[in-house]
Amino acid sequence: MHERLSFHIKRDSVIHSLNPLTKLTLILALILISFTSPWYWTPHVVLLLAVIPLSGLGRVFPEFFKAATRLILPAAGFLFLMQAFFQPIGEEVIFKFYFLDITQESLMFAFRNAMRVFVMISAFTLFLLTTHPSELMSDLTRRGLPGQFAYVIISTLQILPQMQAKAQTIIAAQRSRGLDTESTFLKRAGSVLPLVGPLVFGSLVEVEERAIAIEARGFTSKNSKTSLHEISDPSFEKTIRWALLMLVILSIAANLWLS
């Protein structure tokens, strides 16, 4: 079940039990390896053998698949078409549409970059589904990250779910007042305008309320802070993080060596 202010889905899984820094390191390592590896099929292998199995291991595959088909795939597909048609590389034309043409080289180039973007967005989606923002913030501040930076990161992660939740509340309120939001496309498009004002002004009010709340709780205090919920960080996870870092370094070294 989704929480109101995050994409996090509470499940009992191996991925959920990992330290937030370990999950963040894993996700960044998968993305960096996909972008820095000199081998063409690396992003595809990372997606099929790492990202998708991890979503199953984290017991969030249905939600991950829904996000992939509704959001990630269209974005990657649009990028693929733009680069395939407008990337001026290669001479062997395999498809032509009026003044646009696709060469074999541009097709391969576009497919690789689209897969890299797909891996990047899907990896972060997996991270958001399996990591609670409060745990990430607590762990980062415990490791010495200034609270202001941690708050910026967490607020960024929560913007979209907050806007979605507020939009649904406003739509329900407008429906109760007789606003037509389920008829023809033109009427639905016209009904969007009455929703914009409450959504924008409500978000601004929430920003002010949150600023007052965190200031009342001593957010800017220089004294050391404690937490009721201690986040575990076993020694084997530290080994995993160092191993992931070594894999990234090896990927970059291989790219430099073979380029």
Short mmCIF file of C-alpha atoms in Angstrom, two decimals:
data_model
loop_
_atom_site.label_atom_id
_atom_site.label_comp_id
_atom_site.label_asym_id
_atom_site.label_seq_id
_atom_site.Cartn_x
_atom_site.Cartn_y
_atom_site.Cartn_z
CA MET A 1 0.00 0.00 0.00
CA HIS A 2 1.35 3.45 -0.94
CA GLU A 3 2.02 5.97 1.73
CA ARG A 4 0.65 9.40 1.15
CA LEU A 5 3.96 11.26 1.00
CA SER A 6 6.21 8.75 -0.75
CA PHE A 7 6.34 6.01 -3.34
CA HIS A 8 7.56 3.55 -0.70
CA ILE A 9 5.68 0.26 -0.47
CA LYS A 10 6.00 -1.50 2.85
CA ARG A 11 6.91 -5.14 2.27
CA ASP A 12 8.86 -7.79 4.15
CA SER A 13 11.74 -8.51 1.77
CA VAL A 14 15.51 -8.74 1.61
CA ILE A 15 15.77 -5.49 -0.34
CA HIS A 16 13.63 -3.57 2.14
CA SER A 17 15.80 -4.74 5.02
CA LEU A 18 19.02 -3.42 3.50
CA ASN A 19 20.58 -0.21 4.76
CA PRO A 20 19.44 2.81 2.67
CA LEU A 21 23.04 3.67 1.79
CA THR A 22 23.60 0.13 0.52
CA LYS A 23 20.54 0.38 -1.73
CA LEU A 24 21.59 3.82 -2.95
CA THR A 25 25.10 2.54 -3.70
CA LEU A 26 23.64 -0.45 -5.56
CA ILE A 27 21.39 1.72 -7.70
CA LEU A 28 24.14 4.22 -8.53
CA ALA A 29 26.53 1.37 -9.35
CA LEU A 30 24.07 -0.20 -11.79
CA ILE A 31 23.54 3.15 -13.48
CA LEU A 32 27.23 4.02 -13.71
CA ILE A 33 28.12 0.57 -15.05
CA SER A 34 25.42 0.92 -17.71
CA PHE A 35 26.79 4.29 -18.82
CA THR A 36 30.53 3.62 -18.54
CA SER A 37 30.85 0.03 -19.74
CA PRO A 38 32.53 -0.28 -23.16
CA TRP A 39 30.39 -3.27 -24.15
CA TYR A 40 27.22 -2.59 -26.11
CA TRP A 41 24.92 -5.06 -24.36
CA THR A 42 25.80 -4.04 -20.79
CA PRO A 43 22.61 -1.95 -20.16
CA HIS A 44 20.46 -4.81 -21.43
CA VAL A 45 22.23 -7.32 -19.18
CA VAL A 46 21.94 -4.99 -16.17
CA LEU A 47 18.21 -4.62 -16.74
CA LEU A 48 17.50 -8.32 -17.28
CA LEU A 49 19.88 -9.79 -14.70
CA ALA A 50 19.89 -7.11 -11.99
CA VAL A 51 17.06 -4.56 -11.99
CA ILE A 52 14.14 -6.87 -12.82
CA PRO A 53 15.27 -9.71 -10.49
CA LEU A 54 15.81 -7.17 -7.69
CA SER A 55 12.25 -5.92 -8.12
CA GLY A 56 11.06 -9.49 -7.69
CA LEU A 57 13.33 -10.01 -4.70
CA GLY A 58 11.92 -6.83 -3.19
CA ARG A 59 8.35 -8.08 -3.81
CA VAL A 60 7.44 -4.91 -5.71
CA PHE A 61 7.46 -6.32 -9.24
CA PRO A 62 3.76 -5.50 -10.01
CA GLU A 63 4.23 -1.86 -9.02
CA PHE A 64 7.59 -1.74 -10.80
CA PHE A 65 6.08 -3.22 -13.98
CA LYS A 66 3.22 -0.72 -13.89
CA ALA A 67 5.64 2.20 -13.59
CA ALA A 68 7.84 0.77 -16.35
CA THR A 69 4.99 0.41 -18.84
CA ARG A 70 3.25 3.70 -18.05
CA LEU A 71 6.19 6.05 -17.50
CA ILE A 72 9.63 4.62 -18.23
CA LEU A 73 8.92 2.82 -21.51
CA PRO A 74 7.23 5.84 -23.20
CA ALA A 75 10.11 8.13 -22.16
CA ALA A 76 12.76 5.70 -23.40
CA GLY A 77 10.77 5.08 -26.59
CA PHE A 78 10.54 8.80 -27.35
CA LEU A 79 14.30 9.16 -26.82
CA PHE A 80 14.91 6.18 -29.10
CA LEU A 81 12.85 7.66 -31.95
CA MET A 82 14.43 11.10 -31.66
CA GLN A 83 17.98 9.79 -31.73
CA ALA A 84 17.29 7.16 -34.39
CA PHE A 85 15.87 9.73 -36.83
CA PHE A 86 18.00 12.77 -36.04
CA GLN A 87 21.42 11.30 -35.18
CA PRO A 88 23.57 11.99 -38.28
CA ILE A 89 25.84 8.94 -38.16
CA GLY A 90 26.34 6.06 -40.57
CA GLU A 91 25.61 5.68 -44.26
CA GLU A 92 23.70 2.39 -44.55
CA VAL A 93 20.03 3.51 -44.59
CA ILE A 94 17.63 0.81 -43.42
CA PHE A 95 14.44 2.92 -43.15
CA LYS A 96 13.34 6.18 -44.75
CA PHE A 97 10.30 8.37 -44.05
CA TYR A 98 10.10 11.48 -46.26
CA PHE A 99 13.24 13.47 -45.43
CA LEU A 100 13.98 11.41 -42.30
CA ASP A 101 16.05 8.26 -42.44
CA ILE A 102 17.44 5.71 -40.02
CA THR A 103 20.85 4.19 -40.53
CA GLN A 104 22.09 1.01 -38.93
CA GLU A 105 24.57 3.00 -36.83
CA SER A 106 21.97 5.52 -35.63
CA LEU A 107 19.58 2.69 -34.79
CA MET A 108 22.16 0.92 -32.63
CA PHE A 109 23.22 4.21 -31.03
CA ALA A 110 19.61 5.15 -30.21
CA PHE A 111 18.79 1.70 -28.85
CA ARG A 112 21.79 1.71 -26.53
CA ASN A 113 21.05 5.18 -25.15
CA ALA A 114 17.37 4.36 -24.71
CA MET A 115 18.30 1.27 -22.72
CA ARG A 116 20.68 3.31 -20.58
CA VAL A 117 17.88 5.76 -19.76
CA PHE A 118 15.51 2.86 -19.11
CA VAL A 119 18.00 1.32 -16.65
CA MET A 120 18.58 4.68 -14.93
CA ILE A 121 14.91 5.51 -14.38
CA SER A 122 13.88 1.95 -13.52
CA ALA A 123 16.73 1.61 -11.00
CA PHE A 124 15.68 4.80 -9.23
CA THR A 125 12.06 3.64 -9.35
CA LEU A 126 13.10 0.43 -7.60
CA PHE A 127 14.97 2.49 -5.01
CA LEU A 128 11.92 4.68 -4.31
CA LEU A 129 9.62 1.67 -4.01
CA THR A 130 11.82 -0.10 -1.46
CA THR A 131 13.26 2.80 0.57
CA HIS A 132 11.33 5.02 2.97
CA PRO A 133 12.41 8.68 2.72
CA SER A 134 12.63 9.10 6.50
CA GLU A 135 15.04 6.15 6.78
CA LEU A 136 17.21 7.57 4.01
CA MET A 137 17.28 11.00 5.66
CA SER A 138 18.08 9.57 9.09
CA ASP A 139 20.90 7.43 7.72
CA LEU A 140 22.43 10.25 5.68
CA THR A 141 22.38 12.72 8.57
CA ARG A 142 23.81 10.08 10.90
CA ARG A 143 26.76 9.72 8.52
CA GLY A 144 27.49 13.44 8.63
CA LEU A 145 25.48 14.87 5.75
CA PRO A 146 24.18 18.35 6.73
CA GLY A 147 20.49 18.30 7.55
CA GLN A 148 19.75 20.98 4.96
CA PHE A 149 21.11 18.84 2.14
CA ALA A 150 19.29 15.76 3.39
CA TYR A 151 16.05 17.72 3.56
CA VAL A 152 16.47 18.94 -0.03
CA ILE A 153 16.97 15.35 -1.20
CA ILE A 154 13.95 14.04 0.68
CA SER A 155 11.74 16.94 -0.40
CA THR A 156 12.66 16.28 -4.03
CA LEU A 157 11.71 12.62 -3.68
CA GLN A 158 8.36 13.58 -2.14
CA ILE A 159 7.28 16.31 -4.56
CA LEU A 160 5.48 14.07 -7.05
CA PRO A 161 3.57 11.86 -4.57
CA GLN A 162 2.55 14.97 -2.61
CA MET A 163 1.23 16.63 -5.74
CA GLN A 164 -0.61 13.46 -6.76
CA ALA A 165 -2.24 13.10 -3.37
CA LYS A 166 -3.30 16.75 -3.26
CA ALA A 167 -4.62 16.59 -6.84
CA GLN A 168 -6.75 13.55 -6.00
CA THR A 169 -8.14 15.33 -2.93
CA ILE A 170 -9.01 18.43 -4.96
CA ILE A 171 -10.62 16.33 -7.72
CA ALA A 172 -12.77 14.50 -5.18
CA ALA A 173 -13.81 17.82 -3.62
CA GLN A 174 -14.68 19.30 -7.02
CA ARG A 175 -16.70 16.22 -7.96
CA SER A 176 -18.72 16.58 -4.78
CA ARG A 177 -19.55 20.11 -5.97
CA GLY A 178 -20.78 18.83 -9.34
CA LEU A 179 -17.69 19.36 -11.49
CA ASP A 180 -17.72 17.03 -14.53
CA THR A 181 -14.39 15.17 -14.67
CA GLU A 182 -15.40 11.94 -16.40
CA SER A 183 -17.21 12.95 -19.62
CA THR A 184 -15.72 13.91 -23.00
CA PHE A 185 -12.08 14.89 -23.45
CA LEU A 186 -12.85 18.58 -24.04
CA LYS A 187 -14.96 18.82 -20.89
CA ARG A 188 -12.31 17.05 -18.86
CA ALA A 189 -9.64 19.39 -20.26
CA GLY A 190 -11.79 22.38 -19.29
CA SER A 191 -12.27 20.99 -15.79
CA VAL A 192 -8.51 20.99 -15.23
CA LEU A 193 -8.39 24.79 -14.93
CA PRO A 194 -10.37 24.95 -11.66
CA LEU A 195 -7.93 22.44 -10.17
CA VAL A 196 -4.75 24.38 -10.91
CA GLY A 197 -5.36 27.25 -8.48
CA PRO A 198 -6.07 25.14 -5.36
CA LEU A 199 -3.20 22.80 -6.24
CA VAL A 200 -0.60 25.57 -6.58
CA PHE A 201 -1.73 27.66 -3.62
CA GLY A 202 -2.18 24.56 -1.46
CA SER A 203 1.38 23.48 -2.24
CA LEU A 204 2.71 26.91 -1.27
CA VAL A 205 0.83 26.78 2.03
CA GLU A 206 2.27 23.31 2.71
CA VAL A 207 5.79 24.59 2.13
CA GLU A 208 5.30 27.32 4.74
CA GLU A 209 3.69 24.92 7.22
CA ARG A 210 6.51 22.43 6.81
CA ALA A 211 9.14 25.12 7.31
CA ILE A 212 7.48 26.17 10.57
CA ALA A 213 7.17 22.55 11.71
CA ILE A 214 10.80 21.60 11.11
CA GLU A 215 12.03 24.82 12.70
CA ALA A 216 9.91 24.09 15.80
CA ARG A 217 11.57 20.68 16.04
CA GLY A 218 15.07 22.13 16.11
CA PHE A 219 16.03 21.31 12.54
CA THR A 220 18.75 23.96 12.41
CA SER A 221 20.09 23.21 15.89
CA LYS A 222 23.84 22.56 16.04
CA ASN A 223 23.49 19.97 18.81
CA SER A 224 23.78 16.28 17.94
CA LYS A 225 20.44 14.65 17.20
CA THR A 226 19.17 11.26 18.23
CA SER A 227 16.63 8.99 16.60
CA LEU A 228 14.04 6.63 18.02
CA HIS A 229 14.56 4.26 15.11
CA GLU A 230 18.10 2.95 14.73
CA ILE A 231 18.99 1.83 11.19
CA SER A 232 21.24 -1.22 11.13
CA ASP A 233 24.37 -1.35 9.00
CA PRO A 234 25.93 -4.84 9.19
CA SER A 235 29.57 -5.31 8.24
CA PHE A 236 28.71 -7.48 5.22
CA GLU A 237 26.78 -4.55 3.71
CA LYS A 238 29.88 -2.40 3.98
CA THR A 239 31.71 -5.12 2.04
CA ILE A 240 28.98 -5.08 -0.59
CA ARG A 241 29.31 -1.31 -0.98
CA TRP A 242 33.07 -1.55 -1.47
CA ALA A 243 32.60 -4.36 -3.99
CA LEU A 244 30.09 -2.27 -5.94
CA LEU A 245 32.53 0.65 -5.93
CA MET A 246 35.26 -1.63 -7.31
CA LEU A 247 32.94 -2.82 -10.09
CA VAL A 248 32.29 0.80 -11.11
CA ILE A 249 36.03 1.55 -11.11
CA LEU A 250 36.70 -1.55 -13.23
CA SER A 251 33.98 -0.51 -15.68
CA ILE A 252 35.48 2.97 -16.06
CA ALA A 253 39.00 1.51 -16.41
CA ALA A 254 37.81 -0.94 -19.10
CA ASN A 255 36.16 1.92 -20.99
CA LEU A 256 39.34 3.99 -20.89
CA TRP A 257 41.50 1.01 -21.85
CA LEU A 258 39.40 -0.11 -24.81
CA SER A 259 38.42 3.32 -26.13
#
